[in-house]
GROMACS .gro file of C-alpha atoms in nm:
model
  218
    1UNK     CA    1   9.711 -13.217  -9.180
    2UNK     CA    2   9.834 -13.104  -8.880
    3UNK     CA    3   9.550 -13.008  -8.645
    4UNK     CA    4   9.647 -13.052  -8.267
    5UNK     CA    5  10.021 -13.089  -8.300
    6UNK     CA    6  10.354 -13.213  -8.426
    7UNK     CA    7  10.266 -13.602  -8.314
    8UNK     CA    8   9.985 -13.847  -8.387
    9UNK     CA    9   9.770 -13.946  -8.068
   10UNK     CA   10   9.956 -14.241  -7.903
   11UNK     CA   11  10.283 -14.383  -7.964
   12UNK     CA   12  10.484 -14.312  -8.227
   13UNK     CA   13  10.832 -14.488  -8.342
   14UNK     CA   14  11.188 -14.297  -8.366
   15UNK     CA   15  11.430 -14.416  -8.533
   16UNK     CA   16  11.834 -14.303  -8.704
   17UNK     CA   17  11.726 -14.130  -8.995
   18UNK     CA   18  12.086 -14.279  -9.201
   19UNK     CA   19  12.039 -14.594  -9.032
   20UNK     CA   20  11.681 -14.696  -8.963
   21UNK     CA   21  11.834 -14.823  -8.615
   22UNK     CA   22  11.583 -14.759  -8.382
   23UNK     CA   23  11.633 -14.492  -8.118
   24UNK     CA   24  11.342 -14.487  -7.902
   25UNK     CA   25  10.935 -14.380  -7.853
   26UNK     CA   26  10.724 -14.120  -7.796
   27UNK     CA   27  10.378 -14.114  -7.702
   28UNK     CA   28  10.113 -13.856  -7.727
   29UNK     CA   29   9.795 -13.747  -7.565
   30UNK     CA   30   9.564 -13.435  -7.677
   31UNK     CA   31   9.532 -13.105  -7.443
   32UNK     CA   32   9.369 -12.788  -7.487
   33UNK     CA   33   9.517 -12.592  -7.756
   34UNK     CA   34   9.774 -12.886  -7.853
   35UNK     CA   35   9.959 -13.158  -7.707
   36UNK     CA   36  10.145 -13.331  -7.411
   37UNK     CA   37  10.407 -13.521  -7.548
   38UNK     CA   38  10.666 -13.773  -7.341
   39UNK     CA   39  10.977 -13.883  -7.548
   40UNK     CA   40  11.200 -14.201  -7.437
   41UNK     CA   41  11.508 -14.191  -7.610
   42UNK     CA   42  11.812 -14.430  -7.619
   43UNK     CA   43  12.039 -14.167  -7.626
   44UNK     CA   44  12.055 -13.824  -7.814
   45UNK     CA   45  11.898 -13.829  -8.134
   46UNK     CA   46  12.141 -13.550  -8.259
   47UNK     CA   47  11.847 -13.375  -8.496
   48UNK     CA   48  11.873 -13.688  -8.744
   49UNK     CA   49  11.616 -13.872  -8.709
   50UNK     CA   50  11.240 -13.990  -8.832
   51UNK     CA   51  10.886 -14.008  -8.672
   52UNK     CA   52  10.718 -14.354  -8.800
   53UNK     CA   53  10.400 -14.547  -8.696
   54UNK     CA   54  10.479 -14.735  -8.378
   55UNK     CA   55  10.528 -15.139  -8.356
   56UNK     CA   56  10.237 -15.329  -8.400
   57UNK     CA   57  10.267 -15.381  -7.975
   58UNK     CA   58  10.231 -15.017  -7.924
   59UNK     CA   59   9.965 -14.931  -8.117
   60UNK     CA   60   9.667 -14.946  -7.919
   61UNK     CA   61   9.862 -14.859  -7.610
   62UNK     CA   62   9.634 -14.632  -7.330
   63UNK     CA   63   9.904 -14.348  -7.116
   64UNK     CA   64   9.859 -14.583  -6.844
   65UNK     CA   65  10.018 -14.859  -7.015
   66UNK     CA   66  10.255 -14.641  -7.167
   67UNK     CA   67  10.376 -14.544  -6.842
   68UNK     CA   68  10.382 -14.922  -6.715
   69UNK     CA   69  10.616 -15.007  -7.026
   70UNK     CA   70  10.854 -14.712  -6.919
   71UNK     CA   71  11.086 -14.934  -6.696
   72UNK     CA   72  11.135 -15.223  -6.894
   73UNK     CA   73  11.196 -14.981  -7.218
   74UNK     CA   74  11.426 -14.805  -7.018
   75UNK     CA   75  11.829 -14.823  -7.095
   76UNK     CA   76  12.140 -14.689  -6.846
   77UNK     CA   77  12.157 -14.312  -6.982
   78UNK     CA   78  11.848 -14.273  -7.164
   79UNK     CA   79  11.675 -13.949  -7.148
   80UNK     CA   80  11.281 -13.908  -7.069
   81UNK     CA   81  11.111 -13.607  -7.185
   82UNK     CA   82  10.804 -13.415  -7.118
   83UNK     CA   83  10.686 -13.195  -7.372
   84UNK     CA   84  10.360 -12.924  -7.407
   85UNK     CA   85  10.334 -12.824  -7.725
   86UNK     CA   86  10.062 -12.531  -7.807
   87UNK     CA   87   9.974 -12.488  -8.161
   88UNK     CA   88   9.869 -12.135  -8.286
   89UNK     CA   89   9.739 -12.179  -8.690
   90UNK     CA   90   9.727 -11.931  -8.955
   91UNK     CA   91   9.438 -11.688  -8.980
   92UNK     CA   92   9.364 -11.761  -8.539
   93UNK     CA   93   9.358 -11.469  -8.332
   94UNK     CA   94   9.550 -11.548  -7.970
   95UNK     CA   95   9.525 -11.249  -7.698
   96UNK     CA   96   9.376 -11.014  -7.992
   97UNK     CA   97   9.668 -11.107  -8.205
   98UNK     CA   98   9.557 -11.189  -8.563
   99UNK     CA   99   9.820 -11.455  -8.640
  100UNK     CA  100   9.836 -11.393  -9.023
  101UNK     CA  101  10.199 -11.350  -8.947
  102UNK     CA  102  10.407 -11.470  -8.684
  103UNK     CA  103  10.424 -11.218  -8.437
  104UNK     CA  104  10.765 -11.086  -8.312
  105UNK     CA  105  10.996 -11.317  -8.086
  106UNK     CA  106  10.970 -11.081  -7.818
  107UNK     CA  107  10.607 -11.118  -7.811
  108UNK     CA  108  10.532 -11.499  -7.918
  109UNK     CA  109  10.330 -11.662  -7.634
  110UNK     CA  110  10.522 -11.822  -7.355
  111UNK     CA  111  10.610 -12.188  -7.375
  112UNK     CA  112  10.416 -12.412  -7.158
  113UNK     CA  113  10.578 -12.690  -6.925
  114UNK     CA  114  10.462 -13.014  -6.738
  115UNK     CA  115  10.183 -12.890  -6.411
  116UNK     CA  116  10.132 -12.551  -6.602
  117UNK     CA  117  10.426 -12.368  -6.547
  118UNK     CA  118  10.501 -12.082  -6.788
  119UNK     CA  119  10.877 -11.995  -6.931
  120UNK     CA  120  11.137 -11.751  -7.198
  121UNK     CA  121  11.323 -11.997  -7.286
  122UNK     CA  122  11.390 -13.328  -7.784
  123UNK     CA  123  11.589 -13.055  -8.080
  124UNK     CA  124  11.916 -12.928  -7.986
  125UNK     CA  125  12.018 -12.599  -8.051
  126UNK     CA  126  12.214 -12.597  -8.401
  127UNK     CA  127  12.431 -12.233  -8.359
  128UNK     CA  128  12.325 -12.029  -8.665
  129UNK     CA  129  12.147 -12.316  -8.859
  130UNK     CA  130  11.747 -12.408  -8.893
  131UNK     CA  131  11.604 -12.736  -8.842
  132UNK     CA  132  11.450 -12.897  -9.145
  133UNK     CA  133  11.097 -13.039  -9.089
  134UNK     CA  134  11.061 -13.309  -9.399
  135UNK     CA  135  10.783 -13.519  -9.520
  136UNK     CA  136  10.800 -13.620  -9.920
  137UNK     CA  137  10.727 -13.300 -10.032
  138UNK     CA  138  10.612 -13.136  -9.764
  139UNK     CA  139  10.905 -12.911  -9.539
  140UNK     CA  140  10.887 -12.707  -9.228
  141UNK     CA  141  11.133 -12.526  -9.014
  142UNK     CA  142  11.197 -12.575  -8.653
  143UNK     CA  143  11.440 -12.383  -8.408
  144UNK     CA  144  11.562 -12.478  -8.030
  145UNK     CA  145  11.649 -12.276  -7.738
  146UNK     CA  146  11.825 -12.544  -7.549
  147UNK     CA  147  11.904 -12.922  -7.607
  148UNK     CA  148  11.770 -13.290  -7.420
  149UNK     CA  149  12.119 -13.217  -7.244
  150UNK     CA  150  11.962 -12.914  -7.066
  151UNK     CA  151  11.692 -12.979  -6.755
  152UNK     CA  152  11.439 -12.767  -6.997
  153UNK     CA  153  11.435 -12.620  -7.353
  154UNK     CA  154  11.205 -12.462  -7.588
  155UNK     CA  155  11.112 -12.553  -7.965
  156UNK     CA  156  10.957 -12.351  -8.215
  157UNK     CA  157  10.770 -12.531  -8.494
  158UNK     CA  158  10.644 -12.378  -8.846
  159UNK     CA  159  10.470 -12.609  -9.052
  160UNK     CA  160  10.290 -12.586  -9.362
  161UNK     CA  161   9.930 -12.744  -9.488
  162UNK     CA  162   9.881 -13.042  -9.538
  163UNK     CA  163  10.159 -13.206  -9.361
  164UNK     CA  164  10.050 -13.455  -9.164
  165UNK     CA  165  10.149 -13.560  -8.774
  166UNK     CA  166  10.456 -13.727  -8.713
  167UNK     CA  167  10.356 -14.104  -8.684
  168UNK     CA  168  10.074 -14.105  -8.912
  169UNK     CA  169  10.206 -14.352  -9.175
  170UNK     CA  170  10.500 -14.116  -9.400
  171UNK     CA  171  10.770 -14.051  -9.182
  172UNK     CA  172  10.815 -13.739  -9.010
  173UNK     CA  173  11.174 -13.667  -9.052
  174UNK     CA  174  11.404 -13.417  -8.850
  175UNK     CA  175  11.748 -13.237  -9.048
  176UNK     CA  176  11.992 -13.001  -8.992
  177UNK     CA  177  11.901 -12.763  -9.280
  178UNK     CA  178  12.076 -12.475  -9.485
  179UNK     CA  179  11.909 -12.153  -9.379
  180UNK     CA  180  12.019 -11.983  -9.104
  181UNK     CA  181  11.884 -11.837  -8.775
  182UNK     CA  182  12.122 -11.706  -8.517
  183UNK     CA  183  11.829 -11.613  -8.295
  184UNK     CA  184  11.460 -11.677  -8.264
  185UNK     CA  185  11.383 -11.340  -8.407
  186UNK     CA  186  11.585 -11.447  -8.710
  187UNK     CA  187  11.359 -11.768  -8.716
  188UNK     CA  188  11.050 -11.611  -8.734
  189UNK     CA  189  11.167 -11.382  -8.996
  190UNK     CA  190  11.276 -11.680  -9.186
  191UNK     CA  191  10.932 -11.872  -9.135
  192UNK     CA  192  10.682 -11.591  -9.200
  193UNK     CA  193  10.807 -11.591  -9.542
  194UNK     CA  194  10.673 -11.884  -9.612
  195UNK     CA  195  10.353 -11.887  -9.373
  196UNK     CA  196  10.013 -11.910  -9.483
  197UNK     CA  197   9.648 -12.064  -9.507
  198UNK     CA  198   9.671 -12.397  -9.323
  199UNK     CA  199  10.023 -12.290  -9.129
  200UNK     CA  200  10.074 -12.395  -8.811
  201UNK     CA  201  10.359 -12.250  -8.599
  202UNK     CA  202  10.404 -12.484  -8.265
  203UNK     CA  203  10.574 -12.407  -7.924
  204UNK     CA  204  10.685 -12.666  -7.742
  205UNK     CA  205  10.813 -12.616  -7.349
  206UNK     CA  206  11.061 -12.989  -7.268
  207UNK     CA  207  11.129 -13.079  -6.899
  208UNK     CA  208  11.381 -13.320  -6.989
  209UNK     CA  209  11.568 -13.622  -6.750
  210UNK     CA  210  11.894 -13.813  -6.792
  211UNK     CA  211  11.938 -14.172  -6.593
  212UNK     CA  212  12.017 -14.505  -6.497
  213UNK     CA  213  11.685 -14.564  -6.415
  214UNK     CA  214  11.366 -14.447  -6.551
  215UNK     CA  215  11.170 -14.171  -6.414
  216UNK     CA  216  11.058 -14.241  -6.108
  217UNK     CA  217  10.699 -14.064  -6.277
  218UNK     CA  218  10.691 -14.084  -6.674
   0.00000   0.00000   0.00000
């Protein structure tokens, strides 16, 4: 089940969810209340796309090979992105908040960035529509404020039990879904509808970079 975030703990695999065709990595190491994530993508993954075990190469990688590999993974235009994403669980209690429901949008915690910095504000924003969060039978909600396009965005996460990190053998997948959410407030209304024992509602702050060349600090 999901315990410290959306990702298993090293590098995962993303690839075309209609295709298979492989669209880039991501690799994962465990913080404080969640999880620093950085994201090399071939391009924009346009909210299609799956989470799957990485290649046999990359499975034992440490960050500092990870970080080594960056350059020669790299491709004219891809986009790099750091993530921090805190995990708040059903039933916790967060600044004397009992989170047996998701609180209100205007007082969710703020997302966390890259060196600790706080904000409002590797999903692109989808207008009115929620993301779908799919594994077999398992199906969360996400929402963005902001795209990969953007220098930063935010994602919001919800969840259920049981479903287990992106990475960590059935694929994670990522849909545009049916319900709709034309603002975060509207998302949480949405999610707390279905949120309960084992829940786990994620923010995610993304510091995200578009090049030629890889970052000159991945």
């Amino acid at each position: 089940m999901i315990t410290s975030g959306q990702l298993k703990i090293g590098a995962v695999e993303i690839v075309a969810r209609a295709t298979g065709k492989q669209l880039g990595f991501a690799y994962t190491v465990p913080v404080n209340g969640g999880q620093q994530q950085r994201w090399l993508l071939h391009g924009d993954p346009q909210n299609a796309f799956d989470i799957k075990p990485p290649p046999a190469a990359m499975a034992s990688l440490s960050l500092a090979q990870w970080q080594a590999q960056v350059p020669a993974l790299w491709k004219p235009g891809s986009i790099y992105v750091w993530a921090h994403a805190s995990v708040y669980r059903h039933g916790e209690v967060h600044d004397g908040v009992s989170w047996t429901k998701i609180p209100p949008a205007s007082q969710l915690p703020k997302a966390k960035f890259f060196g600790g910095n706080e904000d409002d504000f590797q999903l692109d924003p989808t207008g009115a529509r929620v993301i779908d969060v799919i594994q077999g039978a398992f199906r969360g909600l996400a929402f963005s404020i902001g795209g990969v396009r953007d220098p930063g965005s935010v994602e919001y996460w919800s969840l259920p039990a049981d479903m287990l990190p992106g990475g960590s053998g059935t694929p994670l997948g990522i849909a545009v879904g049916t319900k709709e959410a034309a603002s975060l407030q509207q998302f949480v209304d949405v999610v707390n509808g279905a949120w309960g024992p084992g829940s786990a509602f994620m923010i995610t702050g993304c510091t995200n970079y578009r090049g030629d060349r890889a970052p000159a600090a991945p």
